[in-house]
CSV table of C-alpha atoms and ligand atoms in Angstrom, one decimal:
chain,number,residue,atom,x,y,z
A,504,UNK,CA,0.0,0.0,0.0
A,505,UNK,CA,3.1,2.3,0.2
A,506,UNK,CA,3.6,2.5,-3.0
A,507,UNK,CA,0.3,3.8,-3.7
A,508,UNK,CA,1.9,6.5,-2.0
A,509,UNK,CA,3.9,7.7,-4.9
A,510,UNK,CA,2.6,5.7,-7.6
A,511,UNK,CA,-0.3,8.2,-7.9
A,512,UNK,CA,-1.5,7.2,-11.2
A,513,UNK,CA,-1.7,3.3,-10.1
A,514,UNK,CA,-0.8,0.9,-13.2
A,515,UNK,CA,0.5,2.7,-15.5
A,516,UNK,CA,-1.3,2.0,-18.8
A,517,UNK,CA,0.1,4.1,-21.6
A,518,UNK,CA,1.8,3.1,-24.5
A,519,UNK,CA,4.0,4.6,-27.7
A,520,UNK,CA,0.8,4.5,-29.6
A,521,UNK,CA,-1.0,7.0,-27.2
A,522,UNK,CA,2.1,9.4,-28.0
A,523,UNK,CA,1.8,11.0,-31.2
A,524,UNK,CA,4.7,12.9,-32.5
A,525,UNK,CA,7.5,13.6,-31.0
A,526,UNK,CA,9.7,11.0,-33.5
A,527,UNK,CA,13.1,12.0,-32.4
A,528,UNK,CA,12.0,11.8,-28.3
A,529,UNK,CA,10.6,8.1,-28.7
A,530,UNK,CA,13.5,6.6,-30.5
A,531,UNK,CA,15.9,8.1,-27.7
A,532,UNK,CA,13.8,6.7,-24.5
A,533,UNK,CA,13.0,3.4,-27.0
A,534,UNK,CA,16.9,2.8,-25.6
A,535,UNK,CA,15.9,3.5,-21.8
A,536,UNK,CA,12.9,0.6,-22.3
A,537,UNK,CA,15.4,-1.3,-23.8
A,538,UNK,CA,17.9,-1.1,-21.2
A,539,UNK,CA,14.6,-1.9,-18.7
A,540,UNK,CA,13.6,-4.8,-20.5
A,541,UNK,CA,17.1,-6.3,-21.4
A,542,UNK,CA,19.8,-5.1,-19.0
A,543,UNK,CA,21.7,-8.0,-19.3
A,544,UNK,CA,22.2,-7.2,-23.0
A,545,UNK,CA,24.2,-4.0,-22.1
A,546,UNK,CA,26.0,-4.9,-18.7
A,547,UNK,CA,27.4,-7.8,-20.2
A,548,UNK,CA,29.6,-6.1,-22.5
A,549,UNK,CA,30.7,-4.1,-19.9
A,550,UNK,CA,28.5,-1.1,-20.3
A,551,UNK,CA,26.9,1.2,-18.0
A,552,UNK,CA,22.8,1.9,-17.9
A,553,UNK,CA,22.9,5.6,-17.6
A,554,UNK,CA,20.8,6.5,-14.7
A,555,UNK,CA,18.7,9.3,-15.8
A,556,UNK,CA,17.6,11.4,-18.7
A,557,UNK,CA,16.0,14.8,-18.2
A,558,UNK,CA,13.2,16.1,-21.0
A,559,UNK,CA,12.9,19.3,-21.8
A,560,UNK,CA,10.3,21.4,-23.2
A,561,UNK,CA,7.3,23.9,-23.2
A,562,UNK,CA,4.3,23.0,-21.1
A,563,UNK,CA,1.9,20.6,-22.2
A,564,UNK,CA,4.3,18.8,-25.0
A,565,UNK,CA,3.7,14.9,-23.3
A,566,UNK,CA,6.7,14.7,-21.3
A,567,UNK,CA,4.8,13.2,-18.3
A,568,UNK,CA,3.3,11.2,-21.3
A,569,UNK,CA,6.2,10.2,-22.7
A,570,UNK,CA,7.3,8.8,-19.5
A,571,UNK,CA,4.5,7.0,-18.8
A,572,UNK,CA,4.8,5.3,-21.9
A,573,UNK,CA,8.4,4.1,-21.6
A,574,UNK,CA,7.2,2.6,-18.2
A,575,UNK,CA,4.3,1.1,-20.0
A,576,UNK,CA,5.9,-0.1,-22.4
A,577,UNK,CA,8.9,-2.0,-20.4
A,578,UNK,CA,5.9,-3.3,-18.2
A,579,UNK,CA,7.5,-1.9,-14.9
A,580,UNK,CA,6.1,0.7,-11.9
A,581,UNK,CA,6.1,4.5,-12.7
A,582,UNK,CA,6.6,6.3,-9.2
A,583,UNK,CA,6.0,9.8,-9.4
A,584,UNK,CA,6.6,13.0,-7.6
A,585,UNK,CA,6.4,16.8,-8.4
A,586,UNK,CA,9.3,18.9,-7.9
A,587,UNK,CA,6.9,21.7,-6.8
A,588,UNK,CA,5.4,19.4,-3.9
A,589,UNK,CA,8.6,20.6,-2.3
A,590,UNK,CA,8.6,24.4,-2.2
A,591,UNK,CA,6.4,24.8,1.2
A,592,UNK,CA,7.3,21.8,2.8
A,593,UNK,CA,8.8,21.5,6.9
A,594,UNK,CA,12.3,21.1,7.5
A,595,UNK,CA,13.7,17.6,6.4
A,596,UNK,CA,10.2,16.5,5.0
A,597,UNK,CA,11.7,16.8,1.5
A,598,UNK,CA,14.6,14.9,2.0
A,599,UNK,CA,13.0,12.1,3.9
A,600,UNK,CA,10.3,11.9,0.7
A,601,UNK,CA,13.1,11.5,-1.5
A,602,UNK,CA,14.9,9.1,0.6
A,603,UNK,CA,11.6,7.2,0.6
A,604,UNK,CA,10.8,7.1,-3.0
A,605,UNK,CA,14.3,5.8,-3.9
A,606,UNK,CA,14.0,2.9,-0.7
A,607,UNK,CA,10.9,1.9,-2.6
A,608,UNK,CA,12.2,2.3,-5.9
A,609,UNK,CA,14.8,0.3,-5.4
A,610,UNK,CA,12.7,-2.6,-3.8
A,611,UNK,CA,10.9,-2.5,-7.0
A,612,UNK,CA,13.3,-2.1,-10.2
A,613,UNK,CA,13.5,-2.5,-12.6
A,614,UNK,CA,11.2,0.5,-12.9
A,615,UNK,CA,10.8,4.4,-13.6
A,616,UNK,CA,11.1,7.2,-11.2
A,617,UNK,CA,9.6,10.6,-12.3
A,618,UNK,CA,10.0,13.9,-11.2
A,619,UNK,CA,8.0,16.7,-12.8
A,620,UNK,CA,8.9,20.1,-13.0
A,621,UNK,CA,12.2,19.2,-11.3
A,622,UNK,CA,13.4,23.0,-11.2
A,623,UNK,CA,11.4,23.9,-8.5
A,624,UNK,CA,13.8,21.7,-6.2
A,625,UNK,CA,16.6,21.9,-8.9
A,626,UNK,CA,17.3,25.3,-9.5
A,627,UNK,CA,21.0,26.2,-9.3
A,628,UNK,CA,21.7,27.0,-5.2
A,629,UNK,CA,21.8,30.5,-3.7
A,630,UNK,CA,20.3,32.1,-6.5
A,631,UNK,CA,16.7,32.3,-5.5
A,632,UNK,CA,15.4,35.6,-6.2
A,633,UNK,CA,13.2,36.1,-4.2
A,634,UNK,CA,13.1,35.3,-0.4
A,635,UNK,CA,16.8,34.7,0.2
A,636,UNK,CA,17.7,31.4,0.4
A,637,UNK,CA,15.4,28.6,0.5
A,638,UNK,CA,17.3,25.7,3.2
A,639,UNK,CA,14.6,22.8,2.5
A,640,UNK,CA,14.5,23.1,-1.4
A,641,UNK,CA,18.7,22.8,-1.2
A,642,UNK,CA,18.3,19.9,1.3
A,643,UNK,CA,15.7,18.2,-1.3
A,644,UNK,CA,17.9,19.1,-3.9
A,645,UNK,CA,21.2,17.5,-2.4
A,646,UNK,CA,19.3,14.4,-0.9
A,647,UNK,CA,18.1,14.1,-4.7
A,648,UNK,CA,21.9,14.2,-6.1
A,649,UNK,CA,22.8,11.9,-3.3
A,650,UNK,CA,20.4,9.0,-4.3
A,651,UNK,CA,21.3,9.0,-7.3
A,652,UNK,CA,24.9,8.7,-6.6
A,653,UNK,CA,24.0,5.7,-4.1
A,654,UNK,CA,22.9,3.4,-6.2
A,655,UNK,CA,24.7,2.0,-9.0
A,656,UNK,CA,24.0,2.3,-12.6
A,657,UNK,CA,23.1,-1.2,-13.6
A,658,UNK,CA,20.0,-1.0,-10.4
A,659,UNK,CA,17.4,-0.7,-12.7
A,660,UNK,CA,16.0,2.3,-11.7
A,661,UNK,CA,16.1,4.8,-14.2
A,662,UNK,CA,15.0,8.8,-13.4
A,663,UNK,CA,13.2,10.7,-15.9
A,664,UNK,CA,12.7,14.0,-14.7
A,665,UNK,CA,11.0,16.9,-16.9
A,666,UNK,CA,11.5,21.0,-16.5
A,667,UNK,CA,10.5,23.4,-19.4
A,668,UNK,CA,14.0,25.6,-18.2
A,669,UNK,CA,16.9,23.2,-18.4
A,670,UNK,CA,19.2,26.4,-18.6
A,671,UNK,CA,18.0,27.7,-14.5
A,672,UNK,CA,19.0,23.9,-13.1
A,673,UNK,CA,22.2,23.5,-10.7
A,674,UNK,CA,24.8,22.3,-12.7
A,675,UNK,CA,25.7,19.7,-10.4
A,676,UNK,CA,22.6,18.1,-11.6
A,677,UNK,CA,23.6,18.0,-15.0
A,678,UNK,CA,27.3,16.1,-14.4
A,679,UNK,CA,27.9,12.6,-15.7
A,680,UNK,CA,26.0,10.1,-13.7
A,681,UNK,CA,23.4,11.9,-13.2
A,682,UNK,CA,21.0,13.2,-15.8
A,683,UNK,CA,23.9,13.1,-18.6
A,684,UNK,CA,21.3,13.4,-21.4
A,685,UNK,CA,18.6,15.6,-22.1
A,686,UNK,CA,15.7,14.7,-24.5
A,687,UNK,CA,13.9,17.8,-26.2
A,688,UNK,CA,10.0,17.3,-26.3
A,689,UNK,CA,9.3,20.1,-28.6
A,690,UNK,CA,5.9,21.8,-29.6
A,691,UNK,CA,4.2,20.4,-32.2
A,692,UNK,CA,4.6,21.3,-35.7
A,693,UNK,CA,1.8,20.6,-38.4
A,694,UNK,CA,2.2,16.8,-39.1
A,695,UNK,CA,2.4,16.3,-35.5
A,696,UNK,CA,-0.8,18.3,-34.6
A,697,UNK,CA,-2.7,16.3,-37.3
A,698,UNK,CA,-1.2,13.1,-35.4
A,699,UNK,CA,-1.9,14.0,-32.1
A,700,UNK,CA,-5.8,14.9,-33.2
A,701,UNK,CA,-5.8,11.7,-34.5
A,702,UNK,CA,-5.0,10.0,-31.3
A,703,UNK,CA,-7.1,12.7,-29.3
A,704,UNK,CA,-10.1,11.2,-31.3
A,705,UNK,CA,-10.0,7.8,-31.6
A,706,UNK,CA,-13.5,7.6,-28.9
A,707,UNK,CA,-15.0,10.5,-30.4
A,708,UNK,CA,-17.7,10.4,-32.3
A,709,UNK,CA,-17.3,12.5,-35.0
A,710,UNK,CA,-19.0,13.0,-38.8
A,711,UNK,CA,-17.7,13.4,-41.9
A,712,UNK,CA,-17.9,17.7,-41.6
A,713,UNK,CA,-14.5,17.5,-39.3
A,714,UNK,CA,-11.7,17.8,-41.4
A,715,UNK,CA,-8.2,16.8,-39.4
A,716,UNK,CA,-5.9,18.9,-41.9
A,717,UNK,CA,-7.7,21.8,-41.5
A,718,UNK,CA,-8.1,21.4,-37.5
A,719,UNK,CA,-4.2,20.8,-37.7
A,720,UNK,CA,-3.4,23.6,-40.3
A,721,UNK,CA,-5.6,26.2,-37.5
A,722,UNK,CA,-4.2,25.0,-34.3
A,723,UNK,CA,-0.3,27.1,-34.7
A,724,UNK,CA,1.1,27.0,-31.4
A,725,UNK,CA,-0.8,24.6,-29.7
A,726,UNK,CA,0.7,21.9,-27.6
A,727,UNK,CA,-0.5,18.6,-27.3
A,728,UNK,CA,-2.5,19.4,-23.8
A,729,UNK,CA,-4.3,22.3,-25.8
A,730,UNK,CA,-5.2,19.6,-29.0
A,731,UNK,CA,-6.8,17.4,-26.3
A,732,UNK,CA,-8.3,20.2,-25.3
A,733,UNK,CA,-9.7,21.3,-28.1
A,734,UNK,CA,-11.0,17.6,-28.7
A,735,UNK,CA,-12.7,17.3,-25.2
A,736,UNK,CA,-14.3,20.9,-25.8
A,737,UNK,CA,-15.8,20.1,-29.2
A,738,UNK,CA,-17.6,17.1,-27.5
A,739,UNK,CA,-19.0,18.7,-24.7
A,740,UNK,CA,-19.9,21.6,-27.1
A,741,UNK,CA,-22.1,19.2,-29.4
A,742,UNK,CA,-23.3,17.1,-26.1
A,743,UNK,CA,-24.9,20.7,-24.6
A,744,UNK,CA,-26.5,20.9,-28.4
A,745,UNK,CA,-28.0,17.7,-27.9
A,746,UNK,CA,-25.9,16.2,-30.9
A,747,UNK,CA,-25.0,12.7,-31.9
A,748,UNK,CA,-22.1,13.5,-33.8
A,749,UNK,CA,-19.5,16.2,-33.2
A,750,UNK,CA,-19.1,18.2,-36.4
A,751,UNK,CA,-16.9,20.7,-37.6
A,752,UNK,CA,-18.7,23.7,-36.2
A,753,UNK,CA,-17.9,22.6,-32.4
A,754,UNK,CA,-15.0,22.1,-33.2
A,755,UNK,CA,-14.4,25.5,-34.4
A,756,UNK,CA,-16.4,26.7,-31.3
A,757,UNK,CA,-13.6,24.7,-28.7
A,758,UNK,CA,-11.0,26.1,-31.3
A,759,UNK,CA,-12.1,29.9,-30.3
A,760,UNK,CA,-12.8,28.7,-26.8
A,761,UNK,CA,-8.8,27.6,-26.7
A,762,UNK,CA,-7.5,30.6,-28.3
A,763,UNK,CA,-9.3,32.8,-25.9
A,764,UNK,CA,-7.5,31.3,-23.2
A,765,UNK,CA,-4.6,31.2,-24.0
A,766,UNK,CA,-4.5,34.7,-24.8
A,767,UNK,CA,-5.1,35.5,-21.6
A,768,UNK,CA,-2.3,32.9,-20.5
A,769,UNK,CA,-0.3,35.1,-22.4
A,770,UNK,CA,-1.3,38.5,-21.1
A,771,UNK,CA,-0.7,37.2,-17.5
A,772,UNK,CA,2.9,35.4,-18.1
A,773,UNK,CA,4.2,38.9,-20.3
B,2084,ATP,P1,3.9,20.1,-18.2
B,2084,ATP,O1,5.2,20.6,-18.6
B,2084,ATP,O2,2.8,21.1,-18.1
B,2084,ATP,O3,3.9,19.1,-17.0
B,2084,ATP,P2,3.9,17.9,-20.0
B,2084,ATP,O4,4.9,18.1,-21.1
B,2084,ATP,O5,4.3,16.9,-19.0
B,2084,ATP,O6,3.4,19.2,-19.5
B,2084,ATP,P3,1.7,16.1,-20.4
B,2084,ATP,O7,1.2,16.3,-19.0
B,2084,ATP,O8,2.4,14.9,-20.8
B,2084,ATP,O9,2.6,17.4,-20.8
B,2084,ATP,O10,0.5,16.4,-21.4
B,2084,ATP,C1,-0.8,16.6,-21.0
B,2084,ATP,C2,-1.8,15.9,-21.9
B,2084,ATP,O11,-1.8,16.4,-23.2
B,2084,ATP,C3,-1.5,14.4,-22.1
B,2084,ATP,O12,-2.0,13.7,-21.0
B,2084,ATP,C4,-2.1,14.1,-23.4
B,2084,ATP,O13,-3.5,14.0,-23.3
B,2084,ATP,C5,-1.9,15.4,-24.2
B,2084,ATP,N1,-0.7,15.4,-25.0
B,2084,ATP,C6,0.4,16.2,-24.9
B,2084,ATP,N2,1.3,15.8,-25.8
B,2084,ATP,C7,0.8,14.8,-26.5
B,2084,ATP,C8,1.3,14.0,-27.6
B,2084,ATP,N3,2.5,14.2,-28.2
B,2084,ATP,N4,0.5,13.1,-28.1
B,2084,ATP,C9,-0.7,12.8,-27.6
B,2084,ATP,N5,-1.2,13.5,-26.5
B,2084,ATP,C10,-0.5,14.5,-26.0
């Protein structure tokens, strides 16, 4: 029942196919679910599992996705945490979570460790803006670095952890042995879009007025979170209509509905 404890998503059932896009970003972490499946294939010859990989990208590009899947596809446990859990926590709460996750971790490799928006405990030390220094986010931070120097390579845990500003993180993160490689999860660009609609519809019943090109070709600059948006919107839209299809127009309607707020995402954040 521990496990539950970090394991928030419970078995993790995402594969490849539910990530659409992103090419260059699966055939990199296809090695890490090789390495899970097959470690013997690599230590063998003498060669060292790296121990981590850190994605990088804008918000709402799959990397938690993207994670999932490479747990879900080398059939192992996906513990999760959130670097930003940290920020307000007690003194030595952060560093006894960490140490807790890895104990359990390690009782259950081969298998993935996750840490989202890991530059909320990551950021490079003594250089917080605001409030002066921050004592528990630096004792998170070095509790993190030394778990992942304790255990050795070929343990079969392997730490993804994501951050859309890879350029802010400590560099001591960053140093070999520790997340040594860095996998860019990019925005998507049109063929991708039409992809990731594709997937984003597979239960939705749509008719023959919704044209996927022309969705794709009318979504610039949205990520994959906003195309699943846009595809959850458009089916409420036409449920509220009383509608036993979704068609184009609700579509169009979500479409606006997006836009709108991202604008104002914009206007805050600028
Ligand atoms: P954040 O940086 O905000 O944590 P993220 O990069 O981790 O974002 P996810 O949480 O993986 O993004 O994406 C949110 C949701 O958006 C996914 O659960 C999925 O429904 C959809 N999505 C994002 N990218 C893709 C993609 N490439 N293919 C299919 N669905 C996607």
């Amino acid at each position: 029942a521990k496990a539950q404890l970090f394991d928030k998503e419970g078995p993790v059932q995402v594969s490849f196919k539910d990530v659409a896009g992103l090419s260059e970003a699966k055939q990199e972490v296809e090695e890490i679910v090789s390495f899970l499946k097959n470690p013997n294939k690599y230590t063998e010859l003498g060669g060292k599992i790296p121990k981590g990989a850190l994605l990088v990208g804008p918000p709402g590009t799959g990397k938690t996705l993207l994670a999932k899947a490479v747990a879900g596809e080398a059939n192992v446990p996906f513990f999760s945490l959130s670097g930003s859990d940290f920020v307000e926590m007690f003194v030595g709460v952060g560093a006894s979570r960490v140490r807790d996750l890895f104990r359990q971790a390690k009782e259950k490799a081969p298998c993935i460790v996750f840490i989202d928006e890991i530059d909320a405990v990551g950021r490079a030390r003594g250089k917080n803006p605001n409030m002066g220094s921050n004592d528990e986010r630096e004792n998170t931070l070095n509790q993190l670095l030394t778990e992942m120097d304790g255990f050795g390579s070929n343990s079969g845990v392997i730490i993804l952890a994501a951050t859309n500003r890879a350029d802010i993180l400590d560099k001591a993160l960053l140093r070999a042995g520790r997340f040594d490689r860095q996998i860019y999860v990019e925005l998507p660009d049109l063929n991708d879009r039409k992809a990731i609609f594709r997937v984003h519809l597979r239960n939705v019943k749509i008719d023959d007025s919704v044209d996927i090109d022309l969705l794709a070709r009318q979504t610039p600059g949205f990520s994959g979170a906003d195309i699943a948006n846009v595809c959850n919107e458009a089916a409420l839209i036409a449920a509220r209509k009383g509608k036993n299809y979704v068609q184009k127009q609700d579509f169009m309607d979500a479409v606006d509905r997006i836009v709108g707020g991202l604008e104002k995402r914009t206007k805050i954040t600028t």
